[in-house]
Amino acid sequence: MNVYDSEVVLSILKKEGYDLCERLEDADLILVNTCSIRENAEQRVWGRLDRFLQEKKHRKVLVGVLGCMAERIKQDLLSHPAVDMVVGPDSYRELPTLVRALSEDAHNKQMEIALSMTETYADIEPVRMDKNGVTSFISIMRGCNNMCTYCIVPYVRGRERSRDPYTIVQEATSLYNAGYKEVNLLGQNVDSYLWKDPANPTKSVNFAQLLELVALVAPDLRVRFSTSHPKDMSNAVLYSMAMYPNICTHIHLPVQSGSDRMLEKMNRKYDSATYLERIDKIREIIPDAAITTDIIAGFCSETEEDHQATIELMKNVKFDSAFMFQYSQRPNTKAARHFEDDVPLETKTRRLNEIIELQSAISLERNKDCIGKIYEVLIEGTSKRDSDQLFGRTLGNKVCVFSAPGYKAGDYAKVKVESCTSATLIATLIE
Ligand code: SAH
Ligand code: SF4
């Protein structure tokens, strides 16, 4: 999501004559786009600001902090001696004005942090910063209305709003025309995407319909999406996925915990039985679907029994892979205001390590199931480990490494999986 936002920012600033440079030393303007989801993400930004301060000591350069952290701690960031401006995620259109004001008077620090009910940057065609020219992101909505008790997102990204579907289709089409072969539709909860035509309120587009519209852009343009929410994921989305072969057979469905008590306390609005029912439905409608998840270890008051419930759910579902975190208290969230962050750090770390270890074994097992099977892979580039090998992804988002002389990034290849690790499929080319 932040990559996409940075691309929007670049697009806005390019019109002002700015362009990207490779080296910090060459920049006239340094912008850092920030994330507040966990404390360590913010710690890294403070480290960077200290580095920028060194840069400012020996030359004239402007520094701006953008994104969620800008929204969250505003004034504290502005007080840092390296920082000239602080701009929240809904104020990027103001950047040219803010930069111009700073160019006229560098001492006049600037801040713009209003959150919007309507801003989706729908009309801004982002300038792509990715290197491969094959896969790209498209933001389909902004903000979140869910208020999971541990989460800072609704506070720093504001209310949920869905972007005009026609601008989404237009963006996908222009990416395809520029040679891209995959678009990844992004939202905090894509299942609650709902666009109502302002000119005709009876006309609306939901996420299942949007998926179809994007899938129809071109049969060889793959469509991915994330993140799905277990309480909202509809069968209609699954049927759209089953109907269009270019919609990837991968669902990222964060469970967070296997304990009903924790899920309630997290305000996730589903229990483990409902979650498992959704998994069964996915596997019934899309038998070869890859399912991935997010898990938080050590949320407030989590007991050993709660932790074991997570372990059991993982064994039961057998996720293809997972992002796993230890709980990090975020200031002013409901959890920070009402619950005690009482699981000792060693316990959180130990539980997280157990979860990671188990998932790694399950990922290996899931990948072993792919051995002997044939997949169509979209090639993204050359393998980092061996420049004679290419890498790409299956429809289920599994990374596949293989040798294919004459093939290049953006090509599709049929491969047969010969072996695997927990993270990679190793394959040979069929055609
Ligand atoms: N909207 C998505 C996820 C957004 S944040 C969803 O609801 O699934 C990505 C992940 O970060 C979350 O799924 C959660 O696992 C993790 N996360 C969010 N807040 C966190 C916190 N305070 N501590 C640790 N992990 C957190
Ligand atoms: Fe955060 Fe929950 Fe919204 Fe995801 S759905 S962004 S976890 S509040």
Coordinates of C-alpha atoms and ligand atoms in Angstrom, one line a residue:
M1 CA 0.0 0.0 0.0
N2 CA 2.8 2.4 0.8
V3 CA 4.6 1.5 -2.4
Y4 CA 1.4 2.5 -4.3
D5 CA 1.1 5.8 -2.3
S6 CA 4.7 6.6 -3.1
E7 CA 3.9 6.1 -6.7
V8 CA 1.0 8.5 -6.4
V9 CA 3.3 11.1 -4.7
L10 CA 5.9 10.7 -7.5
S11 CA 3.2 11.3 -10.1
I12 CA 2.0 14.5 -8.3
L13 CA 5.6 15.8 -7.9
K14 CA 6.7 14.9 -11.5
K15 CA 4.2 17.4 -12.7
E16 CA 6.2 19.9 -10.7
G17 CA 9.4 19.0 -12.4
Y18 CA 10.7 16.6 -9.7
D19 CA 12.0 13.1 -10.6
L20 CA 13.4 10.1 -8.8
C21 CA 17.2 9.8 -8.1
E22 CA 19.1 6.8 -7.1
R23 CA 21.4 8.2 -4.5
L24 CA 20.4 10.1 -1.3
E25 CA 23.4 12.5 -1.9
D26 CA 21.8 13.7 -5.2
A27 CA 18.4 14.5 -3.8
D28 CA 17.0 18.1 -3.4
L29 CA 14.0 16.7 -1.6
I30 CA 13.9 13.6 0.6
L31 CA 10.5 12.1 1.3
V32 CA 10.1 9.1 3.7
N33 CA 6.8 7.3 3.5
T34 CA 6.0 5.7 6.9
C35 CA 4.1 2.9 8.5
S36 CA 2.9 2.8 12.0
I37 CA 1.5 -0.7 12.2
R38 CA 4.1 -2.0 14.6
E39 CA 6.6 -0.1 16.8
N40 CA 9.7 -1.4 15.0
A41 CA 8.4 0.1 11.7
E42 CA 8.4 3.5 13.4
Q43 CA 11.8 3.0 15.0
R44 CA 13.4 2.5 11.6
V45 CA 12.0 5.9 10.5
W46 CA 13.6 7.7 13.5
G47 CA 16.9 6.1 12.5
R48 CA 16.6 7.4 9.0
L49 CA 15.8 10.9 10.2
D50 CA 19.0 11.0 12.1
R51 CA 20.8 10.0 8.9
F52 CA 19.0 12.8 6.9
L53 CA 20.1 15.3 9.6
Q54 CA 23.8 14.4 8.8
E55 CA 23.0 15.0 5.2
K56 CA 21.5 18.4 6.0
K57 CA 24.5 19.5 7.9
H58 CA 26.6 19.9 4.8
R59 CA 24.1 20.8 2.1
K60 CA 20.7 22.3 1.4
V61 CA 18.0 19.6 1.1
L62 CA 14.4 19.4 2.2
V63 CA 13.0 16.5 4.2
G64 CA 9.4 15.5 4.4
V65 CA 7.7 12.7 6.4
L66 CA 4.6 11.2 4.7
G67 CA 2.1 8.5 5.6
C68 CA 0.8 6.9 8.8
M69 CA 3.4 8.0 11.2
A70 CA 3.0 11.6 10.0
E71 CA -0.7 11.3 10.7
R72 CA -0.1 9.7 14.1
I73 CA 2.5 11.9 15.8
K74 CA 2.4 15.0 13.7
Q75 CA 4.0 17.6 15.9
D76 CA 6.7 15.3 17.4
L77 CA 8.0 14.6 13.9
L78 CA 7.9 18.2 12.9
S79 CA 10.0 19.0 16.0
H80 CA 12.8 16.7 14.7
P81 CA 15.6 19.0 13.4
A82 CA 15.8 17.1 10.1
V83 CA 12.1 17.5 9.3
D84 CA 10.7 20.3 7.1
M85 CA 7.3 19.0 6.5
V86 CA 4.8 16.4 7.7
V87 CA 2.1 15.2 5.3
G88 CA -0.7 12.7 6.1
P89 CA -1.9 10.1 3.7
D90 CA -4.9 12.1 2.4
S91 CA -3.0 15.3 1.7
Y92 CA -0.6 14.4 -1.1
R93 CA -2.2 16.8 -3.5
E94 CA -1.0 19.6 -1.3
L95 CA 2.7 18.5 -1.8
P96 CA 3.5 21.0 -4.6
T97 CA 2.2 23.9 -2.6
L98 CA 4.0 22.8 0.6
V99 CA 7.3 22.3 -1.3
R100 CA 7.0 25.7 -2.9
A101 CA 6.4 27.3 0.4
L102 CA 9.5 25.6 1.8
S103 CA 11.6 26.6 -1.2
E104 CA 10.7 30.2 -0.5
D105 CA 11.4 30.0 3.2
A106 CA 13.1 26.9 4.5
H107 CA 12.5 27.9 8.1
N108 CA 8.7 27.9 7.7
K109 CA 8.0 24.2 8.5
Q110 CA 4.9 22.8 6.9
M111 CA 2.2 20.4 8.1
E112 CA -0.9 19.0 6.4
I113 CA -2.6 16.1 8.1
A114 CA -6.4 16.4 7.5
L115 CA -8.1 13.1 6.8
S116 CA -10.7 13.0 4.1
M117 CA -14.0 11.1 3.7
T118 CA -13.6 11.1 -0.1
E119 CA -10.0 11.2 -1.3
T120 CA -9.1 8.2 -3.3
Y121 CA -6.6 9.8 -5.7
A122 CA -8.8 8.1 -8.4
D123 CA -7.7 10.5 -11.2
I124 CA -4.0 10.2 -10.5
E125 CA -2.1 7.8 -12.6
P126 CA 0.8 6.7 -10.4
V127 CA 4.3 6.7 -11.8
R128 CA 5.5 3.1 -11.3
M129 CA 8.7 2.7 -9.3
D130 CA 8.8 -1.1 -9.5
K131 CA 11.8 -2.6 -11.2
N132 CA 10.4 -5.6 -13.0
G133 CA 7.8 -4.0 -15.3
V134 CA 5.6 -7.1 -14.9
T135 CA 3.6 -6.9 -11.7
S136 CA 2.0 -3.8 -10.2
F137 CA -0.3 -2.6 -7.5
I138 CA -3.6 -0.8 -7.8
S139 CA -5.2 0.8 -4.7
I140 CA -9.0 0.2 -4.9
M141 CA -10.0 1.7 -1.6
R142 CA -8.5 3.7 1.3
G143 CA -9.0 3.6 5.1
C144 CA -10.7 1.1 7.2
N145 CA -13.9 1.0 9.3
N146 CA -13.3 -2.1 11.2
M147 CA -11.7 -1.0 14.5
C148 CA -9.8 -4.2 15.4
T149 CA -8.8 -3.3 18.9
Y150 CA -5.0 -3.7 18.4
C151 CA -4.9 -1.8 15.1
I152 CA -3.7 1.8 14.4
V153 CA -4.9 1.8 10.7
P154 CA -8.3 3.4 11.2
Y155 CA -6.8 6.2 13.2
V156 CA -4.0 7.0 10.7
R157 CA -5.8 6.2 7.4
G158 CA -9.3 7.4 8.2
R159 CA -12.7 6.1 7.1
E160 CA -13.1 3.5 4.4
R161 CA -13.8 4.8 0.9
S162 CA -14.0 2.9 -2.4
R163 CA -12.5 4.2 -5.6
D164 CA -14.5 4.6 -8.8
P165 CA -14.3 1.2 -10.6
Y166 CA -13.9 2.8 -14.0
T167 CA -10.7 4.5 -13.0
I168 CA -9.5 1.2 -11.6
V169 CA -10.2 -0.6 -14.9
Q170 CA -8.6 2.3 -16.8
E171 CA -5.4 2.0 -14.7
A172 CA -5.3 -1.8 -15.2
T173 CA -5.7 -1.3 -18.9
S174 CA -2.9 1.3 -19.2
L175 CA -0.6 -1.0 -17.1
Y176 CA -1.4 -3.9 -19.5
N177 CA -0.7 -1.6 -22.5
A178 CA 2.6 -0.7 -20.9
G179 CA 3.6 -4.4 -20.8
Y180 CA 2.5 -5.4 -17.3
K181 CA 1.1 -8.9 -16.8
E182 CA -0.2 -8.8 -13.3
V183 CA -2.2 -6.3 -11.1
N184 CA -2.6 -6.6 -7.4
L185 CA -5.8 -4.9 -6.2
L186 CA -5.2 -3.5 -2.7
G187 CA -7.4 -2.6 0.2
Q188 CA -7.5 -3.1 4.0
N189 CA -10.7 -5.1 3.5
V190 CA -11.4 -5.7 -0.2
D191 CA -14.6 -7.6 0.6
S192 CA -16.3 -4.4 1.8
Y193 CA -15.4 -2.6 -1.4
L194 CA -18.6 -0.9 -2.5
W195 CA -18.8 2.0 -5.0
K196 CA -22.0 3.9 -5.4
D197 CA -22.4 6.0 -8.5
P198 CA -22.7 9.6 -7.2
A199 CA -24.9 10.4 -10.3
N200 CA -27.2 7.5 -9.8
P201 CA -27.2 6.0 -6.2
T202 CA -29.1 2.9 -7.4
K203 CA -26.0 1.9 -9.4
S204 CA -23.2 0.2 -7.4
V205 CA -20.3 -2.1 -7.9
N206 CA -19.2 -4.6 -5.2
F207 CA -15.9 -6.4 -5.0
A208 CA -17.0 -9.6 -6.8
Q209 CA -18.1 -7.4 -9.7
L210 CA -15.0 -5.3 -9.7
L211 CA -12.9 -8.5 -9.9
E212 CA -14.8 -9.5 -13.0
L213 CA -14.4 -6.0 -14.6
V214 CA -10.6 -6.1 -14.0
A215 CA -10.3 -9.8 -15.1
L216 CA -12.0 -8.8 -18.4
V217 CA -9.2 -6.2 -19.2
A218 CA -7.2 -9.0 -20.9
P219 CA -7.1 -12.8 -20.5
D220 CA -3.3 -12.8 -20.0
L221 CA -3.4 -10.1 -17.3
R222 CA -3.3 -11.8 -13.9
V223 CA -5.4 -10.3 -11.2
R224 CA -4.5 -10.6 -7.5
F225 CA -6.0 -9.0 -4.5
S226 CA -5.5 -8.5 -0.8
T227 CA -6.6 -8.3 2.0
S228 CA -9.7 -10.4 2.5
H229 CA -11.6 -10.2 5.8
P230 CA -13.1 -13.5 7.2
K231 CA -16.2 -11.7 8.4
D232 CA -16.9 -10.3 4.9
M233 CA -15.5 -12.6 2.3
S234 CA -18.5 -13.6 0.2
N235 CA -19.1 -16.7 -1.9
A236 CA -19.7 -14.3 -4.9
V237 CA -16.0 -13.4 -4.7
L238 CA -15.1 -17.1 -4.8
Y239 CA -17.3 -17.7 -7.8
S240 CA -15.7 -14.8 -9.6
M241 CA -12.3 -16.4 -8.9
A242 CA -13.5 -19.8 -10.1
M243 CA -15.0 -18.3 -13.3
Y244 CA -12.0 -16.3 -14.6
P245 CA -8.7 -18.3 -15.1
N246 CA -6.7 -15.1 -14.9
I247 CA -7.9 -14.3 -11.3
C248 CA -5.2 -15.8 -9.1
T249 CA -6.2 -18.7 -6.9
H250 CA -4.8 -17.2 -3.8
I251 CA -6.6 -15.8 -0.8
H252 CA -4.9 -13.9 2.0
L253 CA -7.3 -14.3 4.9
P254 CA -5.8 -13.1 8.1
V255 CA -7.0 -15.1 11.1
Q256 CA -4.9 -13.3 13.8
S257 CA -5.7 -16.0 16.4
G258 CA -7.3 -19.4 16.8
S259 CA -8.8 -18.5 20.2
D260 CA -12.4 -17.3 20.2
R261 CA -11.7 -15.3 23.4
M262 CA -8.9 -13.5 21.7
L263 CA -10.8 -13.0 18.5
E264 CA -13.6 -11.4 20.5
K265 CA -11.2 -9.2 22.3
M266 CA -9.6 -8.2 19.1
N267 CA -13.0 -7.2 17.8
R268 CA -12.5 -9.3 14.6
K269 CA -16.3 -10.2 14.5
Y270 CA -15.9 -13.9 13.6
D271 CA -15.0 -17.0 15.7
S272 CA -12.8 -19.9 14.8
A273 CA -15.7 -22.0 13.6
T274 CA -16.8 -19.3 11.1
Y275 CA -13.3 -18.9 9.9
L276 CA -13.0 -22.7 9.3
E277 CA -16.3 -22.6 7.5
R278 CA -14.9 -20.0 5.2
I279 CA -11.8 -22.1 4.6
D280 CA -14.0 -25.1 3.7
K281 CA -16.0 -23.0 1.3
I282 CA -12.8 -21.7 -0.4
R283 CA -11.6 -25.2 -0.9
E284 CA -14.9 -26.4 -2.1
I285 CA -15.2 -23.7 -4.8
I286 CA -11.5 -23.4 -5.7
P287 CA -10.0 -26.8 -4.8
D288 CA -6.4 -25.8 -5.6
A289 CA -6.6 -22.4 -3.8
A290 CA -3.5 -21.3 -1.9
I291 CA -4.5 -19.8 1.5
T292 CA -2.2 -17.5 3.5
T293 CA -2.8 -15.6 6.7
D294 CA -1.6 -13.2 9.4
I295 CA -1.1 -14.2 13.0
I296 CA -0.5 -12.1 16.1
A297 CA 1.2 -13.8 19.1
G298 CA 0.8 -12.5 22.6
F299 CA -2.2 -10.2 22.4
C300 CA -3.4 -8.8 25.7
S301 CA -4.2 -11.5 28.3
E302 CA -3.4 -14.4 25.9
T303 CA -3.0 -17.6 27.8
E304 CA -1.1 -20.8 26.9
E305 CA -4.5 -22.3 26.1
D306 CA -5.3 -19.4 23.7
H307 CA -1.9 -19.9 22.1
Q308 CA -2.5 -23.6 21.7
A309 CA -5.8 -22.8 20.0
T310 CA -3.9 -20.8 17.4
I311 CA -1.4 -23.8 17.0
E312 CA -4.4 -26.2 16.5
L313 CA -6.1 -23.9 14.0
M314 CA -2.8 -23.7 12.0
K315 CA -2.5 -27.5 12.0
N316 CA -6.1 -27.8 10.9
V317 CA -6.0 -25.3 8.1
K318 CA -2.5 -25.9 6.9
F319 CA -1.8 -22.4 5.5
D320 CA 0.5 -22.2 2.5
S321 CA 2.3 -19.4 4.2
A322 CA 1.8 -16.7 6.9
F323 CA 3.0 -13.3 8.1
M324 CA 3.5 -13.7 11.8
F325 CA 4.0 -11.0 14.4
Q326 CA 4.2 -10.5 18.1
Y327 CA 1.7 -8.0 19.5
S328 CA 3.0 -4.5 19.5
Q329 CA 0.9 -2.0 21.5
R330 CA 0.0 1.0 19.5
P331 CA -0.8 4.2 21.4
N332 CA -4.5 5.3 21.6
T333 CA -5.9 2.1 20.1
K334 CA -8.7 0.5 22.0
A335 CA -6.4 -2.2 23.3
A336 CA -3.9 0.4 24.5
R337 CA -6.7 2.3 26.3
H338 CA -8.6 -0.6 27.8
F339 CA -6.4 -3.7 28.0
E340 CA -3.1 -4.4 29.7
D341 CA -0.2 -5.5 27.4
D342 CA 0.5 -8.2 30.0
V343 CA 2.1 -11.0 28.1
P344 CA 5.8 -10.8 29.0
L345 CA 8.1 -10.2 26.0
E346 CA 9.9 -13.5 26.4
T347 CA 6.6 -15.3 26.3
K348 CA 5.5 -13.4 23.2
T349 CA 8.8 -14.2 21.5
R350 CA 8.6 -17.9 22.5
R351 CA 5.0 -18.2 21.2
L352 CA 5.9 -16.4 18.0
N353 CA 8.9 -18.7 17.5
E354 CA 6.6 -21.8 18.0
I355 CA 4.2 -20.4 15.5
I356 CA 7.0 -19.6 12.9
E357 CA 8.5 -23.1 13.4
L358 CA 5.2 -24.8 12.9
Q359 CA 4.3 -22.7 9.8
S360 CA 7.7 -23.4 8.3
A361 CA 7.0 -27.2 8.6
I362 CA 3.5 -26.7 7.2
S363 CA 4.8 -24.5 4.3
L364 CA 7.3 -27.2 3.4
E365 CA 4.5 -29.9 3.5
R366 CA 2.3 -27.8 1.3
N367 CA 5.1 -27.2 -1.2
K368 CA 5.9 -30.9 -1.3
D369 CA 2.3 -31.5 -2.4
C370 CA 3.2 -29.5 -5.5
I371 CA 6.1 -31.9 -6.5
G372 CA 5.3 -33.6 -9.8
K373 CA 2.6 -31.1 -10.7
I374 CA 2.6 -28.7 -13.7
Y375 CA 2.0 -25.0 -13.2
E376 CA 1.9 -21.9 -15.4
V377 CA 4.3 -19.4 -14.0
L378 CA 4.6 -15.7 -14.8
I379 CA 8.3 -14.9 -15.0
E380 CA 9.2 -11.9 -12.9
G381 CA 13.0 -11.8 -13.3
T382 CA 16.3 -13.6 -12.7
S383 CA 16.9 -15.5 -9.5
K384 CA 18.9 -13.6 -6.9
R385 CA 20.9 -16.7 -6.0
D386 CA 21.7 -17.9 -9.5
S387 CA 21.7 -15.5 -12.5
D388 CA 21.2 -18.5 -14.9
Q389 CA 17.8 -19.2 -13.3
L390 CA 14.6 -17.3 -13.7
F391 CA 11.9 -16.9 -11.0
G392 CA 8.2 -16.3 -11.2
R393 CA 5.0 -17.2 -9.4
T394 CA 2.2 -19.7 -9.9
L395 CA -1.4 -18.6 -9.8
G396 CA -1.3 -19.6 -6.1
N397 CA 1.5 -17.1 -5.5
K398 CA 4.2 -19.7 -4.9
V399 CA 7.7 -18.6 -6.0
C400 CA 9.1 -21.0 -8.5
V401 CA 12.8 -21.1 -9.7
F402 CA 13.8 -22.8 -13.0
S403 CA 16.1 -22.6 -16.0
A404 CA 14.4 -21.3 -19.2
P405 CA 16.9 -20.1 -21.9
G406 CA 15.2 -17.6 -24.2
Y407 CA 12.5 -16.7 -21.8
K408 CA 12.3 -13.3 -20.1
A409 CA 10.4 -11.3 -17.4
G410 CA 6.8 -11.0 -18.5
D411 CA 6.7 -14.3 -20.3
Y412 CA 4.5 -17.2 -19.2
A413 CA 6.1 -20.6 -18.9
K414 CA 4.8 -24.1 -18.1
V415 CA 6.9 -25.8 -15.5
K416 CA 7.0 -29.1 -13.6
V417 CA 7.9 -29.0 -10.0
E418 CA 10.8 -31.3 -9.1
S419 CA 11.7 -30.4 -5.5
C420 CA 11.1 -27.6 -3.0
T421 CA 12.1 -25.8 0.2
S422 CA 9.5 -24.2 2.6
A423 CA 9.7 -21.0 0.5
T424 CA 10.4 -22.0 -3.1
L425 CA 9.4 -24.5 -5.7
I426 CA 12.3 -25.8 -7.9
A427 CA 11.1 -26.7 -11.3
T428 CA 12.0 -27.6 -14.9
L429 CA 10.6 -26.0 -18.0
I430 CA 8.0 -28.0 -20.0
E431 CA 7.2 -25.3 -22.6
Ligands
SAH1 N1 -6.4 -5.1 7.0 C1 -5.7 -6.3 7.1 C2 -4.3 -6.1 7.7 C3 -3.7 -4.9 7.9 S1 -2.3 -4.8 8.9 C4 -6.5 -7.2 8.0 O1 -7.4 -6.8 8.7 O2 -6.3 -8.4 7.9 C5 -1.4 -6.3 8.6 C6 -1.2 -7.2 9.7 O3 -0.5 -6.6 10.7 C7 -2.5 -7.5 10.4 O4 -3.2 -8.6 9.8 C8 -2.0 -8.0 11.8 O5 -1.7 -9.4 11.8 C9 -0.7 -7.2 12.0 N2 -0.9 -6.2 13.0 C10 -1.7 -5.1 13.0 N3 -1.6 -4.4 14.1 C11 -0.7 -5.0 14.9 C12 -0.2 -4.8 16.2 N4 -0.5 -3.8 16.9 N5 0.8 -5.7 16.6 C13 1.2 -6.7 15.9 N6 0.7 -7.0 14.7 C14 -0.2 -6.2 14.2
SF4_2 FE1 -6.6 -3.0 11.0 FE2 -8.7 -4.6 11.4 FE3 -8.8 -2.6 9.6 FE4 -7.2 -4.7 9.1 S1 -9.5 -4.8 9.3 S2 -6.7 -2.6 8.9 S3 -6.5 -5.2 11.2 S4 -8.6 -2.4 11.8

